[in-house]
PDB file of C-alpha atoms in Angstrom:
ATOM      1  CA  MET A   1      16.892 170.385-223.320  1.00 61.00           C
ATOM      2  CA  SER A   2      18.091 173.925-223.917  1.00 73.00           C
ATOM      3  CA  SER A   3      15.886 177.000-224.113  1.00 86.00           C
ATOM      4  CA  PRO A   4      15.603 179.061-227.279  1.00 87.00           C
ATOM      5  CA  MET A   5      17.601 181.864-225.599  1.00 87.00           C
ATOM      6  CA  GLN A   6      20.408 179.434-224.722  1.00 89.00           C
ATOM      7  CA  THR A   7      20.465 178.152-228.309  1.00 90.00           C
ATOM      8  CA  LEU A   8      20.650 181.702-229.646  1.00 88.00           C
ATOM      9  CA  GLN A   9      23.485 182.589-227.254  1.00 88.00           C
ATOM     10  CA  ASN A  10      25.404 179.470-228.314  1.00 88.00           C
ATOM     11  CA  GLN A  11      25.056 180.482-231.965  1.00 90.00           C
ATOM     12  CA  LEU A  12      26.147 184.076-231.278  1.00 90.00           C
ATOM     13  CA  ASP A  13      29.240 183.154-229.184  1.00 91.00           C
ATOM     14  CA  PRO A  14      31.526 182.641-232.224  1.00 91.00           C
ATOM     15  CA  LEU A  15      30.435 186.021-233.582  1.00 90.00           C
ATOM     16  CA  ARG A  16      31.136 187.745-230.261  1.00 90.00           C
ATOM     17  CA  ARG A  17      34.596 186.170-230.064  1.00 92.00           C
ATOM     18  CA  ARG A  18      35.334 187.228-233.651  1.00 92.00           C
ATOM     19  CA  TYR A  19      34.116 190.798-232.941  1.00 92.00           C
ATOM     20  CA  ALA A  20      36.290 190.970-229.768  1.00 92.00           C
ATOM     21  CA  SER A  21      39.335 189.947-231.776  1.00 93.00           C
ATOM     22  CA  LEU A  22      38.941 192.842-234.246  1.00 93.00           C
ATOM     23  CA  THR A  23      41.115 195.928-234.082  1.00 94.00           C
ATOM     24  CA  PRO A  24      39.397 199.201-233.086  1.00 93.00           C
ATOM     25  CA  SER A  25      39.377 200.441-236.707  1.00 94.00           C
ATOM     26  CA  GLU A  26      37.819 197.162-237.900  1.00 94.00           C
ATOM     27  CA  ARG A  27      35.165 197.489-235.169  1.00 93.00           C
ATOM     28  CA  TRP A  28      34.319 200.987-236.491  1.00 95.00           C
ATOM     29  CA  VAL A  29      33.762 199.524-239.949  1.00 95.00           C
ATOM     30  CA  VAL A  30      31.578 196.671-238.604  1.00 94.00           C
ATOM     31  CA  ASN A  31      29.582 199.094-236.439  1.00 95.00           C
ATOM     32  CA  GLY A  32      29.109 201.428-239.423  1.00 96.00           C
ATOM     33  CA  VAL A  33      27.862 198.601-241.655  1.00 96.00           C
ATOM     34  CA  ALA A  34      25.511 197.390-238.896  1.00 95.00           C
ATOM     35  CA  LEU A  35      24.143 200.929-238.510  1.00 96.00           C
ATOM     36  CA  MET A  36      23.583 201.180-242.269  1.00 97.00           C
ATOM     37  CA  VAL A  37      21.712 197.855-242.286  1.00 96.00           C
ATOM     38  CA  VAL A  38      19.481 199.034-239.418  1.00 96.00           C
ATOM     39  CA  LEU A  39      18.764 202.322-241.222  1.00 96.00           C
ATOM     40  CA  VAL A  40      17.871 200.504-244.457  1.00 95.00           C
ATOM     41  CA  ILE A  41      15.512 198.189-242.564  1.00 95.00           C
ATOM     42  CA  VAL A  42      13.850 201.157-240.825  1.00 94.00           C
ATOM     43  CA  PHE A  43      13.438 202.880-244.195  1.00 93.00           C
ATOM     44  CA  LEU A  44      11.937 199.809-245.857  1.00 93.00           C
ATOM     45  CA  VAL A  45       9.612 198.938-242.973  1.00 94.00           C
ATOM     46  CA  LEU A  46       8.469 202.378-241.775  1.00 93.00           C
ATOM     47  CA  ILE A  47       9.267 205.264-244.078  1.00 93.00           C
ATOM     48  CA  LEU A  48       8.618 203.759-247.527  1.00 93.00           C
ATOM     49  CA  PRO A  49       5.101 202.441-246.693  1.00 93.00           C
ATOM     50  CA  ALA A  50       4.232 205.801-245.112  1.00 94.00           C
ATOM     51  CA  GLN A  51       5.367 207.647-248.247  1.00 94.00           C
ATOM     52  CA  ASN A  52       3.302 205.318-250.434  1.00 94.00           C
ATOM     53  CA  ALA A  53       0.225 205.921-248.266  1.00 94.00           C
ATOM     54  CA  VAL A  54       0.705 209.682-248.564  1.00 95.00           C
ATOM     55  CA  GLN A  55       1.019 209.430-252.361  1.00 95.00           C
ATOM     56  CA  ARG A  56      -2.195 207.380-252.588  1.00 95.00           C
ATOM     57  CA  ALA A  57      -4.007 209.907-250.384  1.00 95.00           C
ATOM     58  CA  GLU A  58      -2.756 212.782-252.554  1.00 95.00           C
ATOM     59  CA  MET A  59      -3.959 211.014-255.716  1.00 94.00           C
ATOM     60  CA  LYS A  60      -7.380 210.421-254.166  1.00 94.00           C
ATOM     61  CA  LEU A  61      -7.591 214.065-253.084  1.00 94.00           C
ATOM     62  CA  THR A  62      -6.643 215.244-256.570  1.00 93.00           C
ATOM     63  CA  GLY A  63      -9.345 213.056-258.099  1.00 92.00           C
ATOM     64  CA  GLN A  64     -11.960 214.361-255.685  1.00 93.00           C
ATOM     65  CA  GLN A  65     -10.884 217.948-256.341  1.00 93.00           C
ATOM     66  CA  LYS A  66     -11.258 217.373-260.096  1.00 92.00           C
ATOM     67  CA  LEU A  67     -14.722 215.906-259.557  1.00 91.00           C
ATOM     68  CA  MET A  68     -15.699 218.873-257.372  1.00 92.00           C
ATOM     69  CA  HIS A  69     -14.380 221.316-259.992  1.00 91.00           C
ATOM     70  CA  TRP A  70     -16.331 219.537-262.740  1.00 89.00           C
ATOM     71  CA  MET A  71     -19.501 219.526-260.622  1.00 90.00           C
ATOM     72  CA  ARG A  72     -19.133 223.256-259.966  1.00 89.00           C
ATOM     73  CA  GLU A  73     -18.735 223.853-263.699  1.00 88.00           C
ATOM     74  CA  GLN A  74     -21.905 221.839-264.373  1.00 87.00           C
ATOM     75  CA  GLU A  75     -23.958 223.549-261.634  1.00 85.00           C
ATOM     76  CA  PRO A  76     -25.305 226.375-263.845  1.00 84.00           C
ATOM     77  CA  LEU A  77     -26.396 223.840-266.473  1.00 81.00           C
ATOM     78  CA  ALA A  78     -28.107 221.691-263.850  1.00 80.00           C
ATOM     79  CA  ARG A  79     -29.867 224.699-262.328  1.00 79.00           C
ATOM     80  CA  ALA A  80     -31.015 225.890-265.748  1.00 77.00           C
ATOM     81  CA  ALA A  81     -32.285 222.414-266.627  1.00 71.00           C
ATOM     82  CA  GLY A  82     -34.070 222.184-263.274  1.00 64.00           C
ATOM     83  CA  ALA A  83     -35.666 225.617-263.654  1.00 63.00           C
ATOM     84  CA  GLY A  84     -36.993 224.752-267.094  1.00 56.00           C
ATOM     85  CA  ASN A  85     -38.705 221.601-265.869  1.00 50.00           C
ATOM     86  CA  ASN A  86     -41.214 223.026-263.417  1.00 49.00           C
ATOM     87  CA  SER A  87     -44.052 221.668-265.527  1.00 45.00           C
ATOM     88  CA  ARG A  88     -43.350 218.081-264.591  1.00 47.00           C
ATOM     89  CA  ALA A  89     -45.488 215.205-265.669  1.00 50.00           C
ATOM     90  CA  SER A  90     -46.885 213.041-262.937  1.00 58.00           C
ATOM     91  CA  SER A  91     -47.245 209.280-263.081  1.00 62.00           C
ATOM     92  CA  SER A  92     -49.995 207.350-261.315  1.00 74.00           C
ATOM     93  CA  GLN A  93     -47.640 204.453-260.546  1.00 82.00           C
ATOM     94  CA  PRO A  94     -46.251 203.932-257.018  1.00 87.00           C
ATOM     95  CA  LEU A  95     -42.809 205.456-256.497  1.00 88.00           C
ATOM     96  CA  GLN A  96     -41.144 202.100-255.882  1.00 88.00           C
ATOM     97  CA  THR A  97     -42.524 200.754-259.160  1.00 89.00           C
ATOM     98  CA  ILE A  98     -41.296 203.814-261.029  1.00 90.00           C
ATOM     99  CA  VAL A  99     -37.779 203.395-259.605  1.00 90.00           C
ATOM    100  CA  THR A 100     -37.575 199.637-260.203  1.00 90.00           C
ATOM    101  CA  THR A 101     -38.762 199.916-263.805  1.00 91.00           C
ATOM    102  CA  THR A 102     -36.876 203.012-264.941  1.00 92.00           C
ATOM    103  CA  ALA A 103     -33.496 202.281-263.302  1.00 91.00           C
ATOM    104  CA  PRO A 104     -32.652 199.145-265.343  1.00 92.00           C
ATOM    105  CA  ARG A 105     -33.719 200.906-268.554  1.00 91.00           C
ATOM    106  CA  ALA A 106     -31.249 203.672-267.709  1.00 90.00           C
ATOM    107  CA  GLY A 107     -28.478 201.151-266.988  1.00 90.00           C
ATOM    108  CA  ILE A 108     -28.672 201.690-263.222  1.00 91.00           C
ATOM    109  CA  THR A 109     -28.548 198.837-260.716  1.00 89.00           C
ATOM    110  CA  VAL A 110     -30.385 199.671-257.508  1.00 91.00           C
ATOM    111  CA  LYS A 111     -28.648 198.108-254.532  1.00 93.00           C
ATOM    112  CA  ARG A 112     -31.399 198.698-251.987  1.00 92.00           C
ATOM    113  CA  LEU A 113     -34.822 200.343-251.634  1.00 92.00           C
ATOM    114  CA  GLU A 114     -36.482 201.333-248.398  1.00 91.00           C
ATOM    115  CA  PRO A 115     -39.868 203.054-248.161  1.00 90.00           C
ATOM    116  CA  GLU A 116     -39.679 206.038-245.822  1.00 88.00           C
ATOM    117  CA  SER A 117     -43.357 206.922-246.020  1.00 85.00           C
ATOM    118  CA  ASP A 118     -46.227 206.529-248.503  1.00 81.00           C
ATOM    119  CA  ASP A 119     -44.707 209.058-250.853  1.00 86.00           C
ATOM    120  CA  LYS A 120     -40.969 208.870-249.979  1.00 91.00           C
ATOM    121  CA  LEU A 121     -38.406 206.228-250.867  1.00 92.00           C
ATOM    122  CA  ARG A 122     -34.756 205.783-249.885  1.00 95.00           C
ATOM    123  CA  VAL A 123     -32.601 204.419-252.702  1.00 94.00           C
ATOM    124  CA  TRP A 124     -29.017 203.155-252.560  1.00 95.00           C
ATOM    125  CA  LEU A 125     -26.881 202.900-255.690  1.00 93.00           C
ATOM    126  CA  GLU A 126     -23.415 201.367-255.638  1.00 92.00           C
ATOM    127  CA  LYS A 127     -20.668 201.683-258.264  1.00 91.00           C
ATOM    128  CA  VAL A 128     -22.884 203.155-260.960  1.00 91.00           C
ATOM    129  CA  SER A 129     -22.001 205.516-263.793  1.00 90.00           C
ATOM    130  CA  PHE A 130     -22.266 209.152-262.702  1.00 91.00           C
ATOM    131  CA  ASP A 131     -23.503 210.224-266.137  1.00 91.00           C
ATOM    132  CA  LYS A 132     -26.171 207.497-266.271  1.00 91.00           C
ATOM    133  CA  THR A 133     -27.286 208.340-262.734  1.00 91.00           C
ATOM    134  CA  MET A 134     -27.713 212.030-263.568  1.00 92.00           C
ATOM    135  CA  SER A 135     -29.605 211.187-266.744  1.00 92.00           C
ATOM    136  CA  TRP A 136     -31.880 208.767-264.852  1.00 92.00           C
ATOM    137  CA  LEU A 137     -32.592 211.323-262.122  1.00 92.00           C
ATOM    138  CA  HIS A 138     -33.407 213.922-264.769  1.00 91.00           C
ATOM    139  CA  GLN A 139     -35.872 211.489-266.376  1.00 91.00           C
ATOM    140  CA  LEU A 140     -37.476 210.757-262.992  1.00 90.00           C
ATOM    141  CA  GLU A 141     -38.024 214.456-262.396  1.00 90.00           C
ATOM    142  CA  SER A 142     -39.116 215.513-265.862  1.00 87.00           C
ATOM    143  CA  ARG A 143     -41.159 212.497-266.974  1.00 87.00           C
ATOM    144  CA  GLN A 144     -42.405 210.959-263.745  1.00 87.00           C
ATOM    145  CA  GLY A 145     -42.808 213.984-261.469  1.00 88.00           C
ATOM    146  CA  VAL A 146     -40.441 212.538-258.852  1.00 90.00           C
ATOM    147  CA  LYS A 147     -38.634 215.025-256.607  1.00 92.00           C
ATOM    148  CA  ILE A 148     -35.153 214.494-255.240  1.00 91.00           C
ATOM    149  CA  ILE A 149     -35.417 215.399-251.560  1.00 91.00           C
ATOM    150  CA  ASN A 150     -31.892 214.452-250.535  1.00 92.00           C
ATOM    151  CA  ILE A 151     -28.861 213.142-252.390  1.00 92.00           C
ATOM    152  CA  SER A 152     -25.393 212.103-251.317  1.00 91.00           C
ATOM    153  CA  ILE A 153     -22.865 211.096-253.967  1.00 90.00           C
ATOM    154  CA  ASP A 154     -19.377 209.692-253.321  1.00 90.00           C
ATOM    155  CA  ALA A 155     -16.806 209.053-256.038  1.00 87.00           C
ATOM    156  CA  GLU A 156     -15.474 205.511-256.398  1.00 86.00           C
ATOM    157  CA  ARG A 157     -11.889 204.568-257.217  1.00 87.00           C
ATOM    158  CA  ASP A 158     -12.904 203.667-260.774  1.00 84.00           C
ATOM    159  CA  GLN A 159     -13.165 206.707-263.052  1.00 85.00           C
ATOM    160  CA  GLY A 160     -16.736 207.882-263.559  1.00 85.00           C
ATOM    161  CA  LEU A 161     -18.347 205.565-261.011  1.00 90.00           C
ATOM    162  CA  VAL A 162     -20.168 206.737-257.886  1.00 91.00           C
ATOM    163  CA  THR A 163     -22.051 205.439-254.884  1.00 92.00           C
ATOM    164  CA  ALA A 164     -25.225 207.393-254.178  1.00 92.00           C
ATOM    165  CA  LYS A 165     -27.845 207.569-251.448  1.00 94.00           C
ATOM    166  CA  LEU A 166     -31.104 209.239-252.456  1.00 93.00           C
ATOM    167  CA  VAL A 167     -34.410 210.180-250.895  1.00 93.00           C
ATOM    168  CA  LEU A 168     -37.082 210.487-253.585  1.00 93.00           C
ATOM    169  CA  GLN A 169     -40.630 211.808-253.211  1.00 92.00           C
ATOM    170  CA  LYS A 170     -43.677 211.445-255.423  1.00 84.00           C
TER     171      LYS A 170
END
């Protein structure tokens, strides 16, 4: 029984003999074609995927820069709206109840809730509309007297969707 290396050598022997029988100018042509094939393979396996990854990263960066620009443009409006709502109403319901009842009405799906203390609640939202989330948070503050202690918002690949982590306080 022959080894795989022996089998490969037996299959390559006719090619070696044919290559040895070529004239020096024919060998230059064969070597040039072989070099071109190797370069094409290197391009297709290494360079092209790297270029595609760079393009995807640039597109993601551009999208995040646009979101940041839009958020900066909206900051004065948000601050003005927040300053005008210092006379907040206060609800007697527990914070968790407020969140679980108002979120679905606003079109928000809460992924996870975790009480932090008697008056604080951690809330996780995943792939929700940014506009609906902002509207819901505004309602929580103005109608329910809920304060946003901490918020972290990340843009999703889909336009207008975000993942958010919130700490709310009653």
